[in-house]
Coordinates of C-alpha atoms and ligand atoms in Angstrom, one line a residue:
M1 CA 10.0 -26.9 5.4
T2 CA 8.4 -23.1 6.7
S3 CA 5.0 -23.1 7.5
L4 CA 2.7 -19.7 7.1
F5 CA 1.7 -20.5 10.5
D6 CA 5.3 -19.9 12.3
P7 CA 5.6 -16.5 14.2
Y8 CA 7.6 -14.2 12.7
D9 CA 9.7 -11.1 14.7
L10 CA 9.5 -7.8 12.9
G11 CA 11.4 -5.8 14.4
P12 CA 9.8 -5.1 18.2
V13 CA 6.5 -6.7 16.7
R14 CA 5.7 -10.3 17.0
L15 CA 3.4 -11.2 14.4
K16 CA 1.3 -15.0 15.1
S17 CA 2.0 -16.0 11.4
R18 CA 3.3 -15.5 8.0
I19 CA 0.1 -14.1 6.7
V20 CA -0.1 -10.5 5.3
M21 CA -3.2 -8.7 4.5
P22 CA -2.4 -6.3 2.1
P23 CA -3.4 -2.4 1.3
M24 CA -6.7 -2.5 -0.9
T25 CA -8.8 0.6 -1.1
R26 CA -12.2 -0.2 -0.5
T27 CA -13.5 3.3 -0.5
R28 CA -15.8 3.1 2.3
T29 CA -15.1 6.3 4.0
T30 CA -17.2 9.0 5.1
E31 CA -16.7 12.7 4.2
G32 CA -15.6 15.0 6.4
D33 CA -18.5 17.7 8.1
L34 CA -15.3 20.2 7.1
P35 CA -13.7 20.3 2.8
T36 CA -10.5 19.9 5.1
D37 CA -11.7 16.9 7.1
G38 CA -10.6 14.8 4.0
D39 CA -12.3 11.6 4.0
V40 CA -12.9 9.6 7.4
P41 CA -12.8 6.2 8.6
N42 CA -15.9 5.0 10.0
A43 CA -17.5 2.2 12.6
L44 CA -17.9 0.3 9.2
M45 CA -14.1 -0.1 8.6
A46 CA -13.3 -1.0 11.8
T47 CA -15.7 -3.7 11.5
Y48 CA -13.9 -5.2 8.5
Y49 CA -10.6 -4.8 9.6
G50 CA -11.2 -6.2 12.8
Q51 CA -13.2 -9.2 11.3
R52 CA -9.7 -10.0 9.5
A53 CA -7.4 -9.4 12.6
S54 CA -6.3 -13.3 12.6
A55 CA -4.1 -12.4 9.8
G56 CA -0.6 -11.9 10.9
L57 CA -0.3 -8.5 9.9
I58 CA -3.0 -6.2 8.2
I59 CA -1.6 -3.3 6.5
S60 CA -4.5 -0.5 6.0
E61 CA -5.5 1.0 2.5
V62 CA -3.9 3.8 1.5
N63 CA -4.0 7.3 3.1
D64 CA -3.3 10.8 2.0
V65 CA -0.7 13.1 3.8
D66 CA -2.4 15.4 2.6
Q67 CA -4.7 17.1 0.7
S68 CA -2.5 17.5 -2.1
S69 CA -2.2 13.6 -2.3
H70 CA -5.8 13.2 -2.7
G71 CA -5.5 11.4 -6.4
Y72 CA -8.3 9.0 -5.7
A73 CA -11.9 9.7 -4.5
R74 CA -13.3 8.6 -1.2
V75 CA -9.6 7.3 -0.1
P76 CA -8.8 8.1 3.3
G77 CA -6.2 10.3 4.8
I78 CA -4.1 11.0 7.9
H79 CA -3.9 14.9 8.0
S80 CA -7.1 15.5 10.0
E81 CA -8.3 15.6 13.3
A82 CA -11.0 13.6 12.5
Q83 CA -9.2 11.3 10.3
V84 CA -7.3 10.3 13.3
R85 CA -10.2 10.3 16.1
G86 CA -11.7 8.1 13.0
W87 CA -8.4 5.5 12.5
R88 CA -8.6 5.1 16.3
V89 CA -11.9 3.1 15.9
V90 CA -10.3 1.0 13.9
T91 CA -7.0 0.6 15.4
D92 CA -8.9 -0.6 18.6
E93 CA -11.1 -3.0 17.3
V94 CA -8.0 -4.4 15.5
H95 CA -5.9 -4.9 18.9
R96 CA -8.9 -5.9 20.7
R97 CA -9.2 -8.8 18.6
G98 CA -5.6 -9.4 18.8
G99 CA -4.3 -7.6 15.6
T100 CA -1.6 -5.8 14.4
I101 CA -2.0 -2.9 11.8
F102 CA 0.1 -0.6 9.8
M103 CA -0.8 2.4 8.3
Q104 CA -0.1 2.8 4.4
L105 CA 1.0 5.9 3.8
W106 CA 1.0 7.9 -0.2
H107 CA 1.4 10.7 -2.1
V108 CA -0.3 10.4 -5.6
G109 CA 1.3 12.9 -7.0
R110 CA 1.1 13.6 -10.9
L111 CA -1.5 11.2 -10.8
A112 CA -4.2 13.2 -9.6
H113 CA -7.4 15.1 -11.2
S114 CA -8.0 18.5 -10.2
S115 CA -11.5 17.9 -9.4
I116 CA -10.7 16.5 -6.1
L117 CA -7.9 18.9 -5.2
P118 CA -8.5 21.6 -3.0
N119 CA -9.2 24.6 -5.0
G120 CA -9.3 23.0 -8.1
Q121 CA -5.5 23.2 -8.2
A122 CA -3.1 21.0 -10.8
P123 CA -1.5 18.0 -9.2
V124 CA 2.1 18.3 -8.5
G125 CA 4.5 16.4 -9.3
A126 CA 9.0 15.4 -9.2
T127 CA 8.4 17.1 -13.1
A128 CA 5.6 18.7 -14.7
E129 CA 5.4 15.7 -17.0
R130 CA 1.8 14.8 -17.5
A131 CA 1.4 10.7 -17.1
E132 CA 0.0 10.1 -20.4
G133 CA -2.6 7.3 -20.4
S134 CA -3.4 6.9 -16.6
E135 CA -6.6 7.6 -14.9
V136 CA -7.6 8.3 -11.6
F137 CA -11.4 7.9 -10.0
A138 CA -12.6 11.4 -9.4
H139 CA -15.0 14.0 -11.1
G140 CA -16.1 14.6 -14.7
P141 CA -17.5 17.0 -16.6
D142 CA -20.7 16.6 -15.3
G143 CA -19.7 16.3 -11.7
R144 CA -20.1 12.5 -11.3
L145 CA -17.1 10.3 -10.2
R146 CA -15.6 8.3 -13.1
F147 CA -12.4 7.1 -14.5
M148 CA -10.6 10.5 -15.2
P149 CA -7.8 11.3 -17.4
V150 CA -5.0 12.6 -15.0
D151 CA -4.2 16.2 -15.0
T152 CA -1.0 18.0 -16.1
P153 CA 1.1 18.5 -12.5
R154 CA 3.3 21.3 -11.7
A155 CA 6.5 20.8 -10.4
L156 CA 7.6 20.8 -7.2
G157 CA 10.5 23.3 -5.7
T158 CA 13.3 22.4 -3.8
E159 CA 11.7 23.6 -0.7
E160 CA 8.4 21.7 -1.2
V161 CA 10.3 19.1 -1.5
S162 CA 11.7 19.1 1.9
A163 CA 8.2 20.4 2.8
M164 CA 6.7 17.2 2.1
V165 CA 8.5 14.9 4.2
R166 CA 7.6 17.4 7.0
T167 CA 4.0 16.2 5.6
F168 CA 4.9 12.6 6.0
A169 CA 6.9 12.6 9.1
N170 CA 3.7 14.6 10.2
A171 CA 1.5 12.3 9.0
A172 CA 3.1 9.7 10.7
A173 CA 2.8 11.2 14.3
N174 CA -0.6 11.2 12.8
A175 CA -1.0 7.7 12.4
R176 CA 0.8 6.9 15.8
R177 CA -1.7 8.7 17.5
A178 CA -4.1 6.9 15.9
G179 CA -3.0 4.0 17.6
F180 CA -1.2 2.1 14.5
D181 CA 1.5 -0.5 15.2
G182 CA 3.8 1.1 12.2
V183 CA 3.3 2.5 9.1
E184 CA 4.4 1.6 5.6
I185 CA 5.7 4.3 2.8
H186 CA 4.0 3.6 -0.6
A187 CA 7.0 3.9 -3.2
A188 CA 5.7 2.3 -5.7
N189 CA 3.2 1.7 -8.6
G190 CA 4.4 5.2 -10.0
Y191 CA 2.7 7.7 -7.1
L192 CA 5.2 10.7 -6.1
I193 CA 8.1 8.9 -4.8
E194 CA 8.8 6.3 -7.2
Q195 CA 8.5 9.4 -9.5
F196 CA 11.6 10.8 -8.3
M197 CA 13.6 7.5 -8.4
N198 CA 12.8 6.9 -12.0
S199 CA 15.8 8.0 -13.8
V200 CA 14.0 9.0 -17.4
L201 CA 11.1 10.8 -15.1
N202 CA 13.2 12.7 -13.1
T203 CA 15.1 15.4 -14.9
R204 CA 15.3 17.9 -11.9
T205 CA 18.6 19.5 -11.9
D206 CA 18.0 20.5 -7.8
R207 CA 19.2 18.1 -5.0
Y208 CA 16.1 15.7 -5.6
G209 CA 17.4 14.8 -9.1
G210 CA 20.1 13.3 -10.9
S211 CA 22.8 11.3 -9.3
L212 CA 21.1 8.1 -7.6
E213 CA 21.6 9.5 -4.2
N214 CA 19.9 12.5 -5.7
R215 CA 16.6 10.9 -7.0
T216 CA 16.3 8.3 -4.1
R217 CA 16.8 11.8 -1.5
F218 CA 13.1 12.0 -1.5
L219 CA 12.5 8.7 0.0
M220 CA 15.3 8.5 2.3
E221 CA 14.5 11.6 4.1
I222 CA 10.9 10.3 4.6
V223 CA 12.2 7.2 5.7
D224 CA 14.8 9.1 8.6
A225 CA 11.8 11.2 9.5
V226 CA 9.2 8.3 9.7
V227 CA 11.7 6.1 11.5
A228 CA 12.2 8.9 13.8
E229 CA 8.8 8.8 14.6
F230 CA 8.1 5.5 14.9
G231 CA 11.0 3.7 16.0
P232 CA 13.4 1.4 14.0
G233 CA 11.4 -2.2 12.8
R234 CA 7.6 0.0 13.0
V235 CA 8.3 1.4 9.3
G236 CA 8.2 -0.7 6.0
V237 CA 8.3 0.4 2.2
R238 CA 6.1 -1.0 -0.5
L239 CA 8.5 -0.9 -4.0
S240 CA 7.4 -2.0 -7.5
P241 CA 10.5 -2.3 -9.6
F242 CA 10.1 -2.7 -13.2
G243 CA 6.3 -1.9 -12.5
K244 CA 5.0 0.3 -15.7
Y245 CA 2.2 1.2 -13.6
G246 CA 0.9 4.9 -13.6
S247 CA 3.0 5.4 -17.0
M248 CA 6.1 5.0 -15.9
P249 CA 8.7 5.0 -18.2
A250 CA 11.1 2.0 -18.8
D251 CA 14.3 3.1 -16.8
P252 CA 17.6 1.8 -17.3
L253 CA 18.9 2.1 -14.0
T254 CA 16.4 0.3 -12.4
E255 CA 18.2 -2.7 -11.1
E256 CA 21.1 -0.6 -9.7
T257 CA 18.3 1.6 -8.3
F258 CA 16.7 -0.9 -6.4
L259 CA 19.4 -2.4 -5.2
Y260 CA 20.9 0.8 -3.4
V261 CA 17.5 1.2 -2.3
V262 CA 16.9 -1.9 -0.4
E263 CA 20.4 -1.6 1.3
Q264 CA 20.3 2.1 1.9
L265 CA 16.5 1.5 3.9
G266 CA 18.5 -1.5 5.6
R267 CA 21.1 1.1 7.2
R268 CA 18.2 3.3 8.4
G269 CA 16.6 0.5 10.2
V270 CA 13.5 -0.2 8.0
A271 CA 11.6 -3.5 8.7
Y272 CA 10.7 -4.4 5.6
V273 CA 10.4 -4.0 1.8
H274 CA 6.8 -4.9 0.5
L275 CA 7.3 -6.2 -3.2
L276 CA 3.8 -6.7 -5.4
Y277 CA 5.7 -8.2 -8.7
E278 CA 3.3 -9.5 -11.0
L279 CA 2.1 -6.2 -12.7
L280 CA 1.9 -6.5 -16.4
P281 CA 4.2 -5.2 -18.9
D282 CA 0.7 -2.9 -19.8
G283 CA 0.8 -2.1 -16.3
N284 CA -2.5 -3.7 -15.4
M285 CA -2.7 -5.0 -12.1
E286 CA -6.9 -6.3 -12.1
S287 CA -5.7 -9.0 -14.7
A288 CA -1.9 -9.6 -13.3
E289 CA -0.9 -13.0 -13.2
F290 CA 2.1 -14.7 -11.3
K291 CA 4.8 -13.5 -13.4
P292 CA 7.9 -13.5 -11.7
R293 CA 10.3 -12.8 -15.2
Y294 CA 9.4 -9.2 -14.3
L295 CA 11.8 -9.3 -11.1
D296 CA 13.5 -13.1 -11.3
H297 CA 14.9 -14.8 -8.4
A298 CA 18.4 -14.0 -9.4
M299 CA 17.7 -10.5 -8.3
L300 CA 15.6 -11.1 -5.4
A301 CA 18.2 -13.0 -3.7
K302 CA 20.9 -9.9 -4.7
A303 CA 18.5 -7.3 -2.6
R304 CA 18.0 -9.8 0.0
A305 CA 21.8 -10.2 0.3
K306 CA 21.7 -6.6 0.9
F307 CA 18.7 -5.9 3.0
P308 CA 18.8 -7.3 6.7
G309 CA 15.1 -7.0 7.3
A310 CA 11.9 -9.3 6.0
F311 CA 10.5 -9.5 2.6
I312 CA 7.2 -9.1 1.6
W313 CA 5.9 -11.0 -1.1
C314 CA 2.5 -9.8 -2.8
G315 CA 1.4 -11.2 -6.1
G316 CA -1.6 -13.1 -6.8
F317 CA -1.3 -15.6 -3.8
T318 CA -4.4 -17.9 -3.1
D319 CA -3.4 -21.0 -1.4
R320 CA -1.6 -22.2 1.1
A321 CA 0.9 -24.6 -0.8
R322 CA 2.3 -22.3 -3.0
A323 CA 2.6 -19.0 -0.9
E324 CA 4.5 -22.0 1.7
A325 CA 6.4 -22.9 -1.3
S326 CA 7.4 -19.2 -1.7
L327 CA 9.1 -19.3 2.0
D328 CA 11.0 -22.1 1.4
T329 CA 12.9 -20.2 -1.6
G330 CA 14.0 -18.6 1.4
L331 CA 14.1 -15.8 -0.6
V332 CA 10.9 -14.2 1.0
D333 CA 9.4 -14.1 4.6
L334 CA 6.1 -13.0 4.4
I335 CA 3.4 -13.5 1.8
A336 CA 1.0 -11.1 1.2
F337 CA -3.3 -12.5 0.3
G338 CA -5.0 -9.4 -1.6
R339 CA -7.7 -10.4 -3.2
P340 CA -8.6 -13.6 -1.4
Y341 CA -9.3 -11.2 2.1
I342 CA -12.2 -9.1 0.7
A343 CA -14.7 -12.3 1.2
N344 CA -12.6 -14.7 3.5
P345 CA -12.3 -12.7 6.7
D346 CA -10.9 -15.5 8.5
L347 CA -8.6 -16.4 5.7
S348 CA -6.0 -17.8 8.4
E349 CA -8.5 -20.3 9.1
R350 CA -9.7 -21.3 6.0
L351 CA -5.3 -22.0 5.2
R352 CA -5.1 -23.6 8.1
N353 CA -7.7 -26.3 8.4
G354 CA -8.1 -26.5 4.3
W355 CA -11.2 -24.8 4.2
P356 CA -12.9 -23.2 0.7
L357 CA -12.6 -19.8 0.0
A358 CA -15.3 -17.4 -0.7
V359 CA -14.8 -15.7 -4.1
A360 CA -15.9 -11.4 -3.8
D361 CA -17.8 -9.8 -6.2
R362 CA -15.8 -7.5 -8.3
S363 CA -18.9 -4.7 -8.3
T364 CA -18.3 -4.5 -4.6
Y365 CA -14.6 -3.9 -4.3
Y366 CA -15.3 0.0 -4.8
T367 CA -18.5 1.2 -3.7
R368 CA -20.6 2.9 -1.4
N369 CA -22.6 0.2 -0.6
G370 CA -21.4 0.3 3.2
E371 CA -21.3 -3.7 4.2
V372 CA -22.4 -4.8 1.1
G373 CA -19.4 -7.1 -0.3
Y374 CA -17.3 -5.2 2.4
T375 CA -18.3 -6.8 5.8
D376 CA -21.2 -9.3 5.1
F377 CA -18.8 -12.4 4.6
P378 CA -19.5 -14.6 7.2
A379 CA -16.5 -16.8 8.8
Y380 CA -16.4 -20.5 7.5
S381 CA -17.0 -22.1 10.6
N382 CA -20.6 -19.6 10.8
D383 CA -21.2 -20.6 7.8
R384 CA -21.4 -24.2 7.7
A385 CA -22.7 -23.9 11.7
V386 CA -25.7 -22.5 9.2
G387 CA -25.9 -25.5 7.1
K388 CA -24.5 -23.0 3.9
A389 CA -20.7 -24.5 3.2
A390 CA -19.8 -23.9 0.0
Ligands
PHB1 C1 -1.9 1.4 -6.0 O1 -0.9 1.3 -5.1 O2 -1.5 1.4 -7.0 C2 -3.2 1.5 -5.6 C3 -3.4 2.4 -4.1 C4 -4.9 2.8 -4.2 C5 -5.3 2.8 -4.7 C6 -5.0 2.9 -6.4 C7 -4.0 2.0 -6.8 O3 -7.0 3.6 -4.8

């Protein structure tokens, strides 16, 4: 039986356990002094991540690679010096407390709204097809932040796609300067990279569209550039085959694409593939339950045979028994616990000792209320010491 508390060698990085804190947007950034600074990480975020440093691996909330990738207000980025400095405070605190932290990088592509893009410009996408029915957190007509239907994107030109690869490489270089141990490329959930991979959505006729090789070229070029920056073993990729989030059309070539992608990622020195596979068919992640049929074990076994690195499985885990049973299938190596990390900074210790888990209040997931519902959850042992045990 594999224990969640067995260490794991992720490339050159030794993780102290199999427990991963996956990326979660928490909207506690500070507005930069200049519009080009973007939304900036701060000392409160250093406290939050530092409190969670006993995880085997922390993957940060998602980060914009440039200003055009800002799909959701208050999501941080890694394209300005202010952001590099802000994140440095976070990584220093995590390292001081013995943790390991990767940064998640994205470009939202068409899942964006002009109200939070520079100069009110249109979003950019693999094509000019709007994500009908999708919404992002942006300014409404009254100037207030709320969920808004996404705008129609402009298709990136061929040379712009190549330039975007360099933008990812630059973001990875910044992440390295900010002290991260590695990066995760967000190639899931209907954002820009997945927009290229989907054979129905991607109707491009240049070298980034058409054949399997062409549709996955954008991701592979990014991976090569980012691995060159960080070195093999320090780059992960998040994928969501069969996910419908972001109005992704059902793709009859999903299996073929997924298996080709994991094989190519393995050849390119990618450390892990991170799978979230409990998205409901309607794309609703919030109410998602464990639904293995959307990526069944047989498919995962095929993927595993093609990829020598680790698989991280994220999907509604809340307890040690199910996590360890999943490790015992031999199909995955690391287990991500998302929501439980919100209210349990010491989740590792709680799982190890069988202590009860605290439950977060959804209304504080994404707020500007600073520490409320963010850094004010006590560790269980402290909690007990002051007589407030659940
Ligand atoms: C996603 O991965 O789907 C995602 C990430 C960050 C957000 C929203 C959605 O702010």
